[in-house]
XYZ file of C-alpha atoms in Angstrom:
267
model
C -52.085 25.407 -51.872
C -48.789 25.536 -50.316
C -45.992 22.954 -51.130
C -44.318 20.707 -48.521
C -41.165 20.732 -48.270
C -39.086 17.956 -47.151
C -36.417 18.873 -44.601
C -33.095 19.563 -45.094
C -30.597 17.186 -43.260
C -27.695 18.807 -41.523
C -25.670 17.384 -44.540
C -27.438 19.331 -47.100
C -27.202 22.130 -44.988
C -23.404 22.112 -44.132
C -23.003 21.815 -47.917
C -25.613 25.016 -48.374
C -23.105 26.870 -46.167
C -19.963 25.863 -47.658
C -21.673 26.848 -51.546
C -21.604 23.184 -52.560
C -25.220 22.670 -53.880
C -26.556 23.718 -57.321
C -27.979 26.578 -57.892
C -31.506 24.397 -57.712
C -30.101 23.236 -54.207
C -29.643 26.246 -52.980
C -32.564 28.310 -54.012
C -34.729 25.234 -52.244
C -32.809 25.319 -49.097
C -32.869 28.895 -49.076
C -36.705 29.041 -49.479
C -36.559 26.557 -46.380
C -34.815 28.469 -44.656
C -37.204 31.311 -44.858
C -40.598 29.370 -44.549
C -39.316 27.328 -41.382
C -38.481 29.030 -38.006
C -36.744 25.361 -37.310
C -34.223 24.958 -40.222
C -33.408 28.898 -39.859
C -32.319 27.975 -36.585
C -31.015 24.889 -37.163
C -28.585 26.745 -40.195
C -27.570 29.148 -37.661
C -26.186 27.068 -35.453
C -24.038 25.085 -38.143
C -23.324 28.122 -39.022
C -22.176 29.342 -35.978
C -20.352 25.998 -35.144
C -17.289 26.678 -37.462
C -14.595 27.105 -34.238
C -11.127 27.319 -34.549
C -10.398 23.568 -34.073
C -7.490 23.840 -35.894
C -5.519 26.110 -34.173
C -6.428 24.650 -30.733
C -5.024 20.903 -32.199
C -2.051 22.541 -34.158
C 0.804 20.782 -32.179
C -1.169 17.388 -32.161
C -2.134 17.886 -36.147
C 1.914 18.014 -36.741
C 2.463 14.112 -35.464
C -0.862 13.011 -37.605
C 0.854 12.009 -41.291
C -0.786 14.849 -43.121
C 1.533 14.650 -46.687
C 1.101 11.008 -46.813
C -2.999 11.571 -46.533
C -2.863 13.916 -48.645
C -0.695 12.120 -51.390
C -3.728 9.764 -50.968
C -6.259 11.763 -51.543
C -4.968 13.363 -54.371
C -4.836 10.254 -56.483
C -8.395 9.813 -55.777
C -10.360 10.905 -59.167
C -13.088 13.791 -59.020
C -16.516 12.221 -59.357
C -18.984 13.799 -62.279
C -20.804 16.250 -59.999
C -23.787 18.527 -60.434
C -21.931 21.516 -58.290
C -21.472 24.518 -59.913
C -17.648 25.930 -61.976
C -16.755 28.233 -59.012
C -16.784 25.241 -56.319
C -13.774 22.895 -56.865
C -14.087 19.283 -57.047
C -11.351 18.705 -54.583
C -13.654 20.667 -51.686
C -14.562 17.315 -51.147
C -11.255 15.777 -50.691
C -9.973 18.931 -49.060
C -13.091 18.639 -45.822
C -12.497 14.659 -46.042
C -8.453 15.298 -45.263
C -9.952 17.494 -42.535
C -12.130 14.680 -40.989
C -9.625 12.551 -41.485
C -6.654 14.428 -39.508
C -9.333 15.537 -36.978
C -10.072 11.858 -36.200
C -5.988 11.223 -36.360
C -5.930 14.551 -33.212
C -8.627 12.509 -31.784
C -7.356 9.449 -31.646
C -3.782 10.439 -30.283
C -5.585 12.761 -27.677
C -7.411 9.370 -26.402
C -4.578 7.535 -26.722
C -2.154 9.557 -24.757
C -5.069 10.101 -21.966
C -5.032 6.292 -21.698
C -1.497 6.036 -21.563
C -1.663 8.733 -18.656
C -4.217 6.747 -16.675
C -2.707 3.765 -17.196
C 0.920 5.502 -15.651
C -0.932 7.103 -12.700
C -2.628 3.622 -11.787
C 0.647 1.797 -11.870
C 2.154 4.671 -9.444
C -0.293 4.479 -7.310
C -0.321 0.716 -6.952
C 2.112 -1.763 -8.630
C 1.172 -4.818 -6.694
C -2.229 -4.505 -8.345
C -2.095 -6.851 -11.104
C -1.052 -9.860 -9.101
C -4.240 -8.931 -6.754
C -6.641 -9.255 -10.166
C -4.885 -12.529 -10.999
C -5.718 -14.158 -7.548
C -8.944 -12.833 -7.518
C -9.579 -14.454 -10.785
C -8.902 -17.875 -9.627
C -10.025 -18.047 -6.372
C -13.683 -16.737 -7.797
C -13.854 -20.272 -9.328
C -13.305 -21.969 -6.041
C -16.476 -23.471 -4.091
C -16.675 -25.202 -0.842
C -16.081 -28.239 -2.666
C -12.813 -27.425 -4.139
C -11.874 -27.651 -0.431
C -13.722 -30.372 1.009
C -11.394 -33.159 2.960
C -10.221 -33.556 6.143
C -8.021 -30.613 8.104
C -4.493 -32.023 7.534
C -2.703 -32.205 11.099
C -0.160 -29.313 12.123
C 2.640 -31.858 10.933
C 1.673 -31.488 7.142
C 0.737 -28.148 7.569
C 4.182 -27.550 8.872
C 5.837 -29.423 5.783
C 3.727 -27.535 3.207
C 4.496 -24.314 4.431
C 8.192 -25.438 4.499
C 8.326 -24.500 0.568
C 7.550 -21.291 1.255
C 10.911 -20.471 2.981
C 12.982 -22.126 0.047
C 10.971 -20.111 -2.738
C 10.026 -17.008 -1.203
C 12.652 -16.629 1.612
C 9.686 -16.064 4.260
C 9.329 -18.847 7.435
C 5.497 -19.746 8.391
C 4.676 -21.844 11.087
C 1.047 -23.392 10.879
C 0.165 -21.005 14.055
C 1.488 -17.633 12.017
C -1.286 -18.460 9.259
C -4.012 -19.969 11.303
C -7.733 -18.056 11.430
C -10.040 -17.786 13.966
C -12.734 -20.014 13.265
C -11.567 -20.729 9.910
C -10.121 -24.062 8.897
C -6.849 -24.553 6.982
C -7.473 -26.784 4.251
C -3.619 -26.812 2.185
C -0.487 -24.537 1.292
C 0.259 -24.272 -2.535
C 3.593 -22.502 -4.095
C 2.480 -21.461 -7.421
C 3.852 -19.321 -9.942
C 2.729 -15.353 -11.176
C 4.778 -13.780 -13.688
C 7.794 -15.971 -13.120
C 7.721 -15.421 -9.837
C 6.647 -17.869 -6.875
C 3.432 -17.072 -5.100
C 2.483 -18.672 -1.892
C -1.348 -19.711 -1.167
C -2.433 -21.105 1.957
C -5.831 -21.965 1.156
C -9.072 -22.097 4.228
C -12.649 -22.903 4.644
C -14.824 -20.511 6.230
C -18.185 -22.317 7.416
C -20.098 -19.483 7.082
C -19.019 -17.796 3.971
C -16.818 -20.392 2.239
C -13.270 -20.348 0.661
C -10.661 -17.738 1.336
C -7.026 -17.572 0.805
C -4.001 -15.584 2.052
C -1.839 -15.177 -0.502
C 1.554 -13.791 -1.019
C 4.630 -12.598 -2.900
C 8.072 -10.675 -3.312
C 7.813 -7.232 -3.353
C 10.030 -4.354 -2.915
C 7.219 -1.990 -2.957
C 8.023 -1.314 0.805
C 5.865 -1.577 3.874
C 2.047 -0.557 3.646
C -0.743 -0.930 6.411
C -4.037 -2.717 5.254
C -5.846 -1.762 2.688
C -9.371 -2.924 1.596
C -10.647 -3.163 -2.038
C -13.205 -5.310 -3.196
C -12.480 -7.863 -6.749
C -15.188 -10.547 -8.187
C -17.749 -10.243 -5.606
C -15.077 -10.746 -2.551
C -13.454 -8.558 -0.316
C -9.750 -8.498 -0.139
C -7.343 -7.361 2.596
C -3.937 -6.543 1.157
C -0.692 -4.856 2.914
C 2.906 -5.610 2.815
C 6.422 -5.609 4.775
C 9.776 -4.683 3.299
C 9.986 -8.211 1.531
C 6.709 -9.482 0.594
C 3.137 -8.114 -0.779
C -0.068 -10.277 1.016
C -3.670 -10.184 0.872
C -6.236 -11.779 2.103
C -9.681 -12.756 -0.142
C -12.763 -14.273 0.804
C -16.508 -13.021 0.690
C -16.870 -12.560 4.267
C -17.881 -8.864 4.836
C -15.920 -6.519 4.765
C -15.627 -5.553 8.637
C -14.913 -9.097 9.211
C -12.166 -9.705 6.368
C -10.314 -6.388 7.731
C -10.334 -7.577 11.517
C -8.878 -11.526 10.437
C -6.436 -9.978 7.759
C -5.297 -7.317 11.035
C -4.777 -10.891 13.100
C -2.246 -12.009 10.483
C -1.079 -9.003 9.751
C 0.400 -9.055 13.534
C 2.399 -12.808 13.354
C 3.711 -12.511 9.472
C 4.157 -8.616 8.029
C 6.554 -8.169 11.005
């Protein structure tokens, strides 16, 4: 009758190659090893999967704090263990340490490839945050946040009159005005500890949209289109002041209104 063995986990197996089990251990792997095709193969490749990490991660393994880990370890006591006189007890320690710093390479690898992201975003666009923010609030807006009468060209003269004291930038209610769309109110709010100017519309079709605005020294930049919360925004700038335009119109539609504006206020 032949006996079953159970199979080996890739723990018991890493320890079989590393002459960490007992002599009991190892003769029953061993016989494994020689009865199954599967777990001869599978030792193999752990075998075989010993590569020269270290080397590759030798400058990043000199910022990980190795001495302090290892002052660590070593005050750690050796466990009773089963493993035969000619393995050390401090094997253990000694592959742990090796996880251990190998996690540290790891983690300042990720961390420095986040950081490097994060840099080539903000190069590429540093009027992005301010974009998110809007898009943030005006996703909680509904036709009812807007509902009222169109105020008269005479208020929406003396809202957009803040604008010029805050911002430095003139509007009349014709520079902001959208086809088809009605003007519903011109906020100055605040982003960052800086002002940022909202005129705020109705769209009968699609519902609220805003054109927004802010300082910026980024310098001039044609439209752009990007899409944030479900809406499409429009977003360029002059050598003064950073706009966009958001609203979940489509996207054809958004770019062709934002181009009208573009035309009376980026100038």
């Amino acid at each position: 009758m032949t006996t079953k063995h159970t199979i080996p986990s890739d723990e018991e197996l890493t320890a079989f190659i590393d002459g960490e089990l007992t002599a009991e251990e190892a003769a029953r792997i061993q016989t494994m090893v020689e009865e199954d095709e599967s777990t001869a193969e599978r030792l193999e490749f752990l075998a075989r999967a010993s590569l020269p990490f270290k080397l590759a991660f030798a400058p990043l393994l000199s910022e990980a704090p190795r001495e302090k880990l290892e002052t660590m370890l070593a005050a750690i006591p050796a466990q009773p263990s089963a493993r035969p006189a000619s393995t050390p007890a401090v094997a253990s320690r000694r592959r742990f340490l090796g996880a251990l710093a190998a996690s540290l390479v790891a983690g300042i690898a990720i961390d420095r490839a986040v950081i490097g992201i994060g840099r080539s975003f903000s190069a590429k666009d540093e009027n992005s945050e301010w974009r998110a923010v809007v898009a943030d609030y005006i996703s909680l807006y509904t036709p009812e946040t807007l509902a009222g009468p169109v105020p008269g060209r005479e208020d929406q003269a003396a809202q957009l009159a803040s604008f010029d004291e805050k911002l430095g930038l003139s509007l009349s209610p014709e520079a902001v005005s959208l086809p088809g769309i009605d003007f519903k109110r011109a906020l100055l709010l605040q982003y960052d500890g800086k002002a940022l100017a909202q005129v705020a519309y109705l769209d009968p079709e699609t519902g609220p949209m805003a054109l927004c605005i802010v300082r910026s020294d980024a310098g001039p930049k044609a439209p752009d289109l990007e899409s944030r919360k479900g809406m499409n925004v429009v977003y360029w700038s002059n050598g003064t002041h950073a706009f966009m335009l958001i609203g979940h119109a489509a996207a054809d539609r958004m770019t062709a209104i934002a181009e009208g504006v573009w035309g009376k206020v980026a100038v």
